[in-house]
Amino acid sequence: MSKRLFDVVAAGIGLALLSPLLLLLALWVRLDSPGPVLYRQQRVGRNGVLFDILKFRTMQHRLEAGAQLTVGRDPRITRAGHFLRHYKLDELPQLINVVQGSMSLVGPRPEVPRYVDCYPPAVRVTVLSVAPGITDLASILYKEESEVLGRAPDPERAYLETILPVKLEYYQRYVRERSFWLDLRIIVQTLAAIVR
């Protein structure tokens, strides 16, 4: 089975099975604070093509702009947002991105243009040669990234100098070793990490 076919089938089944949960979460987001249910942010996709990533909105509307890193107990995060972020439920709308073809279930996490500009040129070519994913090995390793950055004196510097280089190593490793079975293993590990 091709990766694209697997992505479309799995994401379609996921959207169908999770539709009651998605509706409940959407209603909670809407009732918890004024503003749209979904948050869109421009990210860099395969071959450098920009696309809008979809998430459940977890911040106060009109306060989402500003710092592109969310660290610690950011005061902009809503009550529902804290829960959604903790259990990674804010990422579920990205199944729509997968069906649309701008993302894959598994692949390097898509970054905002500002941070992609910090990639070394050769690394940028490698990482952007595949579709970005909802999850990957680096996402499992840094699932508490916001809390880690919240403890850093300079969160952006800590991200650029400490976390991003490690992520890029994982992204390149994925591109080199990617396979159907590796994707399945990462999906299972991601689900296990969320449950834990």
mmCIF file of C-alpha atoms in Angstrom:
data_model
loop_
_atom_site.group_PDB
_atom_site.id
_atom_site.type_symbol
_atom_site.label_atom_id
_atom_site.label_comp_id
_atom_site.label_asym_id
_atom_site.label_seq_id
_atom_site.Cartn_x
_atom_site.Cartn_y
_atom_site.Cartn_z
ATOM 1 C CA MET A 1 0.000 0.000 0.000
ATOM 2 C CA SER A 2 1.385 3.419 -0.917
ATOM 3 C CA LYS A 3 1.971 5.971 1.832
ATOM 4 C CA ARG A 4 -0.545 8.403 0.307
ATOM 5 C CA LEU A 5 -3.253 5.742 0.057
ATOM 6 C CA PHE A 6 -2.624 4.672 3.641
ATOM 7 C CA ASP A 7 -2.781 8.301 4.798
ATOM 8 C CA VAL A 8 -6.103 8.971 3.056
ATOM 9 C CA VAL A 9 -7.726 5.731 4.235
ATOM 10 C CA ALA A 10 -6.483 5.995 7.820
ATOM 11 C CA ALA A 11 -7.274 9.712 8.136
ATOM 12 C CA GLY A 12 -10.727 9.180 6.617
ATOM 13 C CA ILE A 13 -11.490 6.363 9.044
ATOM 14 C CA GLY A 14 -10.118 8.470 11.896
ATOM 15 C CA LEU A 15 -12.341 11.424 11.008
ATOM 16 C CA ALA A 16 -15.391 9.162 10.748
ATOM 17 C CA LEU A 17 -14.772 7.385 14.062
ATOM 18 C CA LEU A 18 -13.773 10.538 15.915
ATOM 19 C CA SER A 19 -16.535 12.755 14.503
ATOM 20 C CA PRO A 20 -18.620 12.718 17.750
ATOM 21 C CA LEU A 21 -15.517 13.667 19.763
ATOM 22 C CA LEU A 22 -14.539 16.339 17.230
ATOM 23 C CA LEU A 23 -18.013 17.866 17.423
ATOM 24 C CA LEU A 24 -17.926 17.909 21.232
ATOM 25 C CA LEU A 25 -14.474 19.498 21.274
ATOM 26 C CA ALA A 26 -15.544 22.074 18.702
ATOM 27 C CA LEU A 27 -18.578 22.954 20.833
ATOM 28 C CA TRP A 28 -16.388 23.237 23.956
ATOM 29 C CA VAL A 29 -13.931 25.555 22.193
ATOM 30 C CA ARG A 30 -16.805 27.734 20.951
ATOM 31 C CA LEU A 31 -18.504 27.945 24.376
ATOM 32 C CA ASP A 32 -15.278 28.387 26.344
ATOM 33 C CA SER A 33 -14.204 31.642 24.682
ATOM 34 C CA PRO A 34 -15.269 33.909 21.811
ATOM 35 C CA GLY A 35 -13.730 33.258 18.428
ATOM 36 C CA PRO A 36 -13.482 30.619 15.691
ATOM 37 C CA VAL A 37 -13.261 26.926 16.511
ATOM 38 C CA LEU A 38 -10.263 26.308 14.264
ATOM 39 C CA TYR A 39 -6.920 28.084 14.277
ATOM 40 C CA ARG A 40 -4.986 28.327 11.008
ATOM 41 C CA GLN A 41 -1.284 29.045 10.815
ATOM 42 C CA GLN A 42 0.967 29.102 7.775
ATOM 43 C CA ARG A 43 3.575 26.340 7.787
ATOM 44 C CA VAL A 44 6.188 25.128 5.319
ATOM 45 C CA GLY A 45 5.281 21.883 3.580
ATOM 46 C CA ARG A 46 6.862 19.555 1.056
ATOM 47 C CA ASN A 47 9.276 21.270 -1.332
ATOM 48 C CA GLY A 48 8.834 24.525 0.578
ATOM 49 C CA VAL A 49 5.182 24.997 -0.379
ATOM 50 C CA LEU A 50 3.267 27.004 2.233
ATOM 51 C CA PHE A 51 -0.032 25.690 3.600
ATOM 52 C CA ASP A 52 -2.440 26.422 6.449
ATOM 53 C CA ILE A 53 -2.159 23.922 9.279
ATOM 54 C CA LEU A 54 -5.419 23.320 11.174
ATOM 55 C CA LYS A 55 -5.770 23.071 14.942
ATOM 56 C CA PHE A 56 -8.508 23.555 17.472
ATOM 57 C CA ARG A 57 -8.095 27.092 18.784
ATOM 58 C CA THR A 58 -6.475 26.972 22.218
ATOM 59 C CA MET A 59 -5.793 30.677 22.769
ATOM 60 C CA GLN A 60 -7.858 33.781 23.240
ATOM 61 C CA HIS A 61 -8.951 35.031 19.823
ATOM 62 C CA ARG A 62 -6.872 37.982 18.530
ATOM 63 C CA LEU A 63 -4.139 37.218 21.095
ATOM 64 C CA GLU A 64 -2.720 34.320 19.062
ATOM 65 C CA ALA A 65 -0.310 36.587 17.172
ATOM 66 C CA GLY A 66 3.086 37.438 18.608
ATOM 67 C CA ALA A 67 5.579 34.869 19.822
ATOM 68 C CA GLN A 68 5.558 31.789 17.619
ATOM 69 C CA LEU A 69 6.581 29.588 20.524
ATOM 70 C CA THR A 70 4.075 28.792 23.241
ATOM 71 C CA VAL A 71 5.874 28.191 26.511
ATOM 72 C CA GLY A 72 4.761 27.082 29.954
ATOM 73 C CA ARG A 73 1.508 28.491 31.329
ATOM 74 C CA ASP A 74 1.020 31.046 28.571
ATOM 75 C CA PRO A 75 -1.755 33.430 29.767
ATOM 76 C CA ARG A 76 -3.240 33.486 26.251
ATOM 77 C CA ILE A 77 -4.248 29.807 26.540
ATOM 78 C CA THR A 78 -7.931 29.229 27.311
ATOM 79 C CA ARG A 79 -9.308 26.777 29.882
ATOM 80 C CA ALA A 80 -10.289 24.339 27.155
ATOM 81 C CA GLY A 81 -6.960 25.008 25.475
ATOM 82 C CA HIS A 82 -4.947 23.722 28.434
ATOM 83 C CA PHE A 83 -6.781 20.392 28.259
ATOM 84 C CA LEU A 84 -6.591 20.126 24.483
ATOM 85 C CA ARG A 85 -2.876 20.875 24.444
ATOM 86 C CA HIS A 86 -2.071 18.490 27.297
ATOM 87 C CA TYR A 87 -3.661 15.544 25.492
ATOM 88 C CA LYS A 88 -2.649 16.757 21.992
ATOM 89 C CA LEU A 89 -6.327 16.879 21.003
ATOM 90 C CA ASP A 90 -5.816 20.293 19.401
ATOM 91 C CA GLU A 91 -3.924 18.472 16.623
ATOM 92 C CA LEU A 92 -6.879 16.282 15.538
ATOM 93 C CA PRO A 93 -8.111 18.684 12.799
ATOM 94 C CA GLN A 94 -4.843 17.980 11.002
ATOM 95 C CA LEU A 95 -6.485 14.780 9.808
ATOM 96 C CA ILE A 96 -8.234 17.152 7.377
ATOM 97 C CA ASN A 97 -4.800 18.391 6.242
ATOM 98 C CA VAL A 98 -3.863 14.757 5.605
ATOM 99 C CA VAL A 99 -6.948 14.102 3.480
ATOM 100 C CA GLN A 100 -6.291 17.334 1.562
ATOM 101 C CA GLY A 101 -2.739 16.182 0.846
ATOM 102 C CA SER A 102 -0.779 18.967 2.548
ATOM 103 C CA MET A 103 0.288 16.635 5.371
ATOM 104 C CA SER A 104 0.916 12.965 6.110
ATOM 105 C CA LEU A 105 0.124 11.011 9.257
ATOM 106 C CA VAL A 106 3.845 10.534 9.916
ATOM 107 C CA GLY A 107 6.667 12.828 8.858
ATOM 108 C CA PRO A 108 8.768 15.752 10.071
ATOM 109 C CA ARG A 109 6.607 18.262 11.907
ATOM 110 C CA PRO A 110 5.969 21.351 9.754
ATOM 111 C CA GLU A 111 7.555 24.556 11.008
ATOM 112 C CA VAL A 112 6.714 28.206 10.480
ATOM 113 C CA PRO A 113 8.824 29.904 7.760
ATOM 114 C CA ARG A 114 10.840 31.802 10.349
ATOM 115 C CA TYR A 115 12.333 28.628 11.804
ATOM 116 C CA VAL A 116 12.721 26.840 8.470
ATOM 117 C CA ASP A 117 14.969 29.746 7.492
ATOM 118 C CA CYS A 118 17.289 28.584 10.299
ATOM 119 C CA TYR A 119 17.740 25.104 8.802
ATOM 120 C CA PRO A 120 21.176 24.492 7.241
ATOM 121 C CA PRO A 121 20.652 24.461 3.437
ATOM 122 C CA ALA A 122 21.384 20.746 2.923
ATOM 123 C CA VAL A 123 19.187 19.798 5.874
ATOM 124 C CA ARG A 124 16.358 21.968 4.521
ATOM 125 C CA VAL A 125 16.445 20.134 1.189
ATOM 126 C CA THR A 126 16.310 16.735 2.920
ATOM 127 C CA VAL A 127 13.598 17.570 5.461
ATOM 128 C CA LEU A 128 11.349 19.299 2.931
ATOM 129 C CA SER A 129 11.650 16.440 0.447
ATOM 130 C CA VAL A 130 8.776 14.611 2.171
ATOM 131 C CA ALA A 131 5.316 15.646 3.317
ATOM 132 C CA PRO A 132 5.222 16.969 6.891
ATOM 133 C CA GLY A 133 3.432 14.810 9.439
ATOM 134 C CA ILE A 134 1.066 14.991 12.375
ATOM 135 C CA THR A 135 3.571 12.974 14.393
ATOM 136 C CA ASP A 136 7.146 11.750 14.279
ATOM 137 C CA LEU A 137 9.839 10.479 16.642
ATOM 138 C CA ALA A 138 10.836 14.005 17.676
ATOM 139 C CA SER A 139 7.224 14.778 18.665
ATOM 140 C CA ILE A 140 7.275 11.789 21.022
ATOM 141 C CA LEU A 141 10.628 12.832 22.484
ATOM 142 C CA TYR A 142 9.545 16.450 22.997
ATOM 143 C CA LYS A 143 5.886 15.961 23.882
ATOM 144 C CA GLU A 144 6.422 18.272 26.899
ATOM 145 C CA GLU A 145 8.323 20.846 24.831
ATOM 146 C CA SER A 146 6.239 23.796 26.028
ATOM 147 C CA GLU A 147 6.995 23.028 29.692
ATOM 148 C CA VAL A 148 10.710 22.543 28.949
ATOM 149 C CA LEU A 149 10.896 25.898 27.156
ATOM 150 C CA GLY A 150 8.898 27.536 29.939
ATOM 151 C CA ARG A 151 11.776 26.802 32.319
ATOM 152 C CA ALA A 152 14.417 28.301 30.000
ATOM 153 C CA PRO A 153 15.647 31.893 30.597
ATOM 154 C CA ASP A 154 15.388 32.565 26.839
ATOM 155 C CA PRO A 155 12.854 30.114 25.335
ATOM 156 C CA GLU A 156 13.488 31.039 21.690
ATOM 157 C CA ARG A 157 17.241 30.701 22.039
ATOM 158 C CA ALA A 158 16.772 27.367 23.845
ATOM 159 C CA TYR A 159 14.552 26.167 21.005
ATOM 160 C CA LEU A 160 16.931 27.222 18.243
ATOM 161 C CA GLU A 161 20.139 26.052 19.927
ATOM 162 C CA THR A 162 19.031 22.977 21.876
ATOM 163 C CA ILE A 163 15.745 21.503 20.656
ATOM 164 C CA LEU A 164 15.659 22.304 16.930
ATOM 165 C CA PRO A 165 19.047 20.685 16.122
ATOM 166 C CA VAL A 166 17.904 17.437 17.765
ATOM 167 C CA LYS A 167 14.590 17.575 15.916
ATOM 168 C CA LEU A 168 16.404 18.053 12.620
ATOM 169 C CA GLU A 169 18.516 14.954 13.310
ATOM 170 C CA TYR A 170 15.325 12.940 13.857
ATOM 171 C CA TYR A 171 13.719 14.427 10.748
ATOM 172 C CA GLN A 172 16.696 13.470 8.584
ATOM 173 C CA ARG A 173 16.770 9.999 10.089
ATOM 174 C CA TYR A 174 13.101 9.574 9.238
ATOM 175 C CA VAL A 175 13.652 10.644 5.627
ATOM 176 C CA ARG A 176 16.523 8.145 5.285
ATOM 177 C CA GLU A 177 14.739 5.210 6.945
ATOM 178 C CA ARG A 178 11.057 5.840 6.173
ATOM 179 C CA SER A 179 8.889 2.829 5.481
ATOM 180 C CA PHE A 180 5.327 1.643 6.023
ATOM 181 C CA TRP A 181 6.381 -0.331 9.111
ATOM 182 C CA LEU A 182 8.276 2.610 10.600
ATOM 183 C CA ASP A 183 5.154 4.762 10.146
ATOM 184 C CA LEU A 184 3.034 2.154 11.950
ATOM 185 C CA ARG A 185 5.548 1.953 14.796
ATOM 186 C CA ILE A 186 5.598 5.737 15.218
ATOM 187 C CA ILE A 187 1.775 5.902 15.210
ATOM 188 C CA VAL A 188 1.596 3.214 17.919
ATOM 189 C CA GLN A 189 4.308 4.945 20.000
ATOM 190 C CA THR A 190 2.476 8.278 19.662
ATOM 191 C CA LEU A 191 -0.829 6.797 20.852
ATOM 192 C CA ALA A 192 0.964 5.093 23.776
ATOM 193 C CA ALA A 193 2.671 8.375 24.750
ATOM 194 C CA ILE A 194 -0.671 10.216 24.738
ATOM 195 C CA VAL A 195 -2.301 7.528 26.884
ATOM 196 C CA ARG A 196 0.603 7.643 29.362
#
